[in-house]
XYZ file of C-alpha atoms in Angstrom:
326
model
C 96.503 57.707 329.168
C 95.663 61.479 328.641
C 92.076 63.184 327.255
C 94.014 63.572 324.250
C 93.930 60.064 322.847
C 97.036 58.683 322.660
C 100.043 60.180 324.461
C 102.854 62.394 323.619
C 106.305 60.807 324.170
C 109.668 62.824 323.435
C 112.836 61.005 322.755
C 115.142 63.481 323.940
C 118.553 63.178 321.845
C 117.773 61.532 319.085
C 116.327 62.324 315.398
C 113.906 61.053 313.557
C 116.279 60.191 310.884
C 118.505 58.235 313.594
C 115.962 57.266 315.990
C 116.989 54.626 318.259
C 117.008 51.007 316.982
C 113.651 49.182 317.591
C 111.271 52.233 318.132
C 109.178 51.868 315.467
C 107.230 49.746 317.274
C 105.845 52.805 319.736
C 104.335 55.135 316.755
C 101.895 52.661 317.449
C 101.441 53.590 320.757
C 101.848 56.991 321.209
C 102.606 60.291 319.258
C 106.669 60.121 319.102
C 108.742 63.402 319.097
C 112.482 63.490 318.778
C 114.049 66.161 319.933
C 117.748 66.083 318.861
C 118.911 69.838 320.332
C 118.309 71.006 323.431
C 117.075 74.162 322.249
C 114.089 72.029 321.216
C 113.357 70.765 324.252
C 110.991 73.274 326.029
C 108.602 73.244 323.172
C 108.513 69.540 322.942
C 107.658 68.193 326.281
C 105.179 71.642 327.014
C 102.452 69.548 326.385
C 104.245 65.578 326.280
C 103.328 63.275 328.941
C 106.197 60.642 328.792
C 109.652 61.339 327.630
C 112.493 58.891 326.838
C 115.761 60.022 327.460
C 118.163 58.556 324.976
C 121.345 60.041 324.574
C 120.481 64.056 326.375
C 122.431 65.228 329.799
C 120.222 66.069 332.765
C 120.428 69.994 331.991
C 118.147 69.006 328.698
C 115.275 68.266 330.932
C 116.528 69.985 334.280
C 116.250 73.473 332.569
C 112.372 72.698 330.576
C 111.033 70.576 333.794
C 108.712 73.713 335.000
C 107.073 74.179 331.994
C 106.794 70.122 331.245
C 103.329 70.167 333.215
C 101.485 67.330 331.537
C 104.674 65.378 331.985
C 104.073 61.931 334.358
C 106.816 59.106 333.155
C 110.549 59.251 332.350
C 112.026 56.556 331.423
C 115.926 56.424 331.131
C 118.385 53.816 328.420
C 120.789 53.654 331.386
C 120.785 51.530 334.680
C 122.237 54.362 336.759
C 119.968 57.423 337.087
C 122.499 59.458 338.903
C 122.986 61.457 335.549
C 119.188 62.281 334.985
C 117.654 63.236 338.517
C 117.929 66.801 339.911
C 116.025 68.088 343.285
C 112.898 69.217 341.297
C 112.320 66.097 339.577
C 112.862 64.019 343.187
C 110.456 66.284 344.826
C 107.615 65.385 342.163
C 105.094 63.124 341.193
C 106.637 62.282 337.887
C 107.395 58.647 337.668
C 111.196 57.752 336.545
C 112.003 54.081 335.275
C 115.492 52.422 334.074
C 116.924 50.011 331.835
C 117.249 47.806 335.066
C 117.986 44.104 333.750
C 119.627 45.030 330.532
C 122.978 45.542 331.953
C 123.459 42.798 334.732
C 124.535 39.790 333.359
C 127.287 41.321 331.048
C 128.712 43.779 333.720
C 129.150 40.656 336.093
C 130.551 38.799 333.390
C 133.179 41.705 333.129
C 133.580 41.807 336.877
C 134.686 38.091 336.740
C 136.683 38.534 333.749
C 138.760 41.056 336.034
C 139.181 38.862 339.097
C 140.117 35.804 336.647
C 142.651 38.251 335.181
C 144.089 39.466 338.164
C 144.211 36.533 339.856
C 145.675 34.479 337.342
C 148.133 37.033 335.788
C 146.847 37.627 332.488
C 147.064 41.326 333.304
C 150.717 40.967 334.220
C 150.863 38.970 330.901
C 149.388 41.245 329.058
C 151.629 44.565 330.520
C 155.033 42.110 329.623
C 153.758 41.683 325.898
C 154.182 45.519 325.148
C 157.612 45.434 326.106
C 158.152 41.683 324.878
C 159.665 40.424 327.707
C 159.140 36.925 329.035
C 158.660 36.827 332.734
C 158.444 33.038 333.146
C 158.617 31.359 336.464
C 155.722 33.088 337.994
C 153.380 31.223 340.488
C 149.791 32.126 341.050
C 146.390 31.774 343.322
C 142.855 29.887 342.384
C 140.283 32.122 342.321
C 138.589 28.976 343.903
C 138.166 29.594 347.608
C 138.828 33.438 347.387
C 136.560 36.118 348.956
C 134.252 38.255 347.334
C 133.031 41.111 349.189
C 130.067 42.895 346.901
C 129.395 46.558 348.265
C 125.635 47.255 346.914
C 124.004 44.122 346.688
C 121.871 45.011 343.897
C 121.121 42.888 340.614
C 124.641 43.667 339.399
C 126.429 42.233 342.650
C 123.879 39.157 342.387
C 124.500 38.349 339.204
C 128.385 38.787 339.726
C 127.856 36.317 343.028
C 126.152 33.814 341.216
C 129.041 33.424 339.229
C 131.531 33.617 342.229
C 130.064 31.009 343.611
C 130.039 29.230 340.689
C 133.744 29.471 340.752
C 134.277 28.243 344.182
C 134.473 31.314 345.723
C 132.440 32.658 348.948
C 130.882 35.785 348.776
C 129.386 38.480 351.498
C 128.018 41.782 350.322
C 127.605 45.249 352.277
C 124.436 46.975 351.763
C 122.324 49.819 353.589
C 121.242 47.130 356.248
C 122.353 43.523 357.731
C 120.322 40.823 356.311
C 120.178 37.485 354.654
C 119.883 36.924 351.163
C 119.564 33.976 349.214
C 121.799 34.300 346.734
C 124.896 37.051 348.203
C 124.553 35.153 351.938
C 125.345 37.477 354.646
C 124.621 41.242 353.991
C 126.228 43.603 356.825
C 125.130 47.088 357.015
C 127.291 50.152 357.135
C 128.643 49.375 360.782
C 130.107 46.521 359.162
C 131.501 47.828 356.086
C 135.377 48.439 357.073
C 135.554 44.727 358.592
C 134.244 42.911 355.305
C 136.644 44.953 353.305
C 139.164 43.271 355.689
C 138.098 39.785 354.838
C 138.015 40.868 350.942
C 140.394 39.091 347.880
C 138.223 40.967 345.829
C 136.000 44.134 346.383
C 133.155 44.813 343.979
C 131.690 48.163 344.054
C 128.552 48.349 342.669
C 127.203 51.194 344.085
C 125.092 53.646 342.725
C 126.006 57.264 342.762
C 123.967 59.313 345.389
C 124.827 61.310 348.278
C 125.144 58.414 350.586
C 127.975 56.664 348.474
C 130.120 59.897 347.567
C 133.424 58.827 348.282
C 132.828 55.760 349.771
C 135.703 54.149 349.136
C 138.043 56.485 350.561
C 141.462 56.323 352.185
C 140.131 54.436 355.213
C 138.405 51.662 353.012
C 141.294 51.381 351.085
C 143.389 50.872 354.510
C 140.543 48.504 355.593
C 141.664 45.892 352.906
C 144.465 43.386 352.574
C 147.856 44.027 350.854
C 146.805 41.329 348.547
C 143.138 42.876 347.810
C 141.954 43.521 344.266
C 139.393 46.321 344.012
C 136.424 46.232 341.112
C 134.605 49.256 340.030
C 131.468 48.690 337.795
C 129.424 51.124 340.044
C 130.019 54.607 339.535
C 132.812 56.273 339.659
C 131.753 59.525 342.311
C 131.935 56.502 344.382
C 135.521 56.092 344.795
C 137.861 58.824 346.126
C 140.549 58.377 342.812
C 143.548 60.040 344.874
C 143.132 57.326 347.771
C 142.625 54.480 345.328
C 145.559 55.805 343.649
C 148.004 56.797 346.758
C 146.764 52.789 348.095
C 147.853 51.449 345.030
C 151.364 53.226 345.115
C 151.966 52.272 348.241
C 150.807 48.806 347.900
C 147.832 49.132 350.626
C 146.079 47.162 347.977
C 147.456 45.145 345.049
C 145.651 46.499 342.281
C 142.166 47.724 340.279
C 140.172 46.827 337.579
C 137.893 50.310 336.546
C 135.332 50.825 333.939
C 133.949 53.853 335.656
C 135.935 57.035 336.607
C 134.910 60.304 338.248
C 135.779 62.354 335.188
C 135.048 60.230 332.044
C 137.030 59.588 329.651
C 139.514 59.538 332.085
C 141.942 62.324 331.628
C 145.173 61.516 330.016
C 147.089 62.737 332.386
C 145.850 59.891 335.349
C 148.242 57.989 336.929
C 145.810 54.849 336.432
C 147.052 54.561 332.956
C 150.159 53.943 333.645
C 150.165 51.573 336.895
C 150.670 47.863 335.783
C 148.661 46.654 338.509
C 145.647 48.695 337.163
C 143.173 47.852 334.459
C 141.502 50.871 332.580
C 138.324 50.248 330.427
C 136.349 52.391 329.055
C 132.892 52.681 330.863
C 132.201 49.745 328.108
C 131.572 46.317 331.050
C 127.306 46.326 329.669
C 127.680 47.055 325.802
C 126.914 44.404 324.235
C 126.385 44.824 320.654
C 122.450 44.971 320.594
C 122.269 46.610 324.082
C 120.282 49.596 322.236
C 117.634 47.712 320.797
C 117.405 46.109 324.145
C 116.718 49.135 326.171
C 114.250 50.119 323.632
C 112.261 47.103 324.104
C 111.945 47.981 327.913
C 110.990 51.649 326.909
C 108.158 49.909 324.875
C 106.975 47.354 326.780
C 106.894 50.121 329.485
C 105.187 52.345 327.138
C 102.739 49.368 326.781
C 101.848 49.922 330.205
C 101.735 53.278 330.412
C 99.068 53.360 328.119
C 96.911 50.534 328.940
C 97.218 52.211 333.520
C 99.534 49.272 334.421
C 102.679 49.384 336.660
C 105.820 50.344 335.088
C 108.867 48.145 335.316
C 111.864 49.106 336.804
C 110.832 51.844 339.024
C 113.306 54.422 340.727
C 113.116 55.943 344.310
C 113.957 59.052 343.258
C 114.835 60.259 346.527
C 116.912 57.488 347.074
C 118.365 57.471 343.917
C 118.481 54.138 342.502
C 116.139 51.502 341.164
C 113.869 49.717 343.084
C 112.164 47.048 341.463
């Protein structure tokens, strides 16, 4: 709490005429300022105690950060924080929290749907339908008994594993260090990454984007997979070398992919991924439920209550590592 009584919170990327749905209760706890234009950010942050980054780019905050001398807390509206963090913020004492928990289950459902569609041949049927082509006599596998390798054993990976196990799949994971998890089972460290990929029927990329994960899925990673393997990305596009992925699918190194995130978004119209028959392209909507905005705002308001009371905040982010830790 500041010495001025109620804290000042700047909501970046929203206006008073079109505020985030459900944010009205924040007015009881703080002085809420809406900043809909990046030219207004520096003035709004000059005496602000907190920021709710709603629809603003990283540059909005980065350009004004040096003058935000009272800033102590930033809440982001997303789970991933690679679009928010910058060196000065990572090196500061400002607490960053994210929307962890809001998107885990819907993204996990999307990932399971992608695996089911790929395994049952539904993706092939959708492609055939566009050509009015009746291709009967196909045979398919079952997901029961197939093996899922989760790369990035965070909340999304765990939520996906729970559903995969319920369908009769086996699961293992790759993380920052070797350990055993009560949901994911064995987690291997980076040294076991390629070996684990070689055991997978489906590979789930649920990684945050950090310097350590940039292009982690490169040609060597795809070469380690089975020719029948299916790659699913719900993490971040930049964790994948897209040229290597395209080459791997074209050459039959892997069987296909279901992608919700890309290096460049929107995916450029000339990307080969659009027209590859064993690739499903989704426009970064795997977690977007009808009420996701209200749910994210509820996380912010709950954290604002904690901030005012001086209590620990939910969903703290390790700004140096580049991802949420709780």
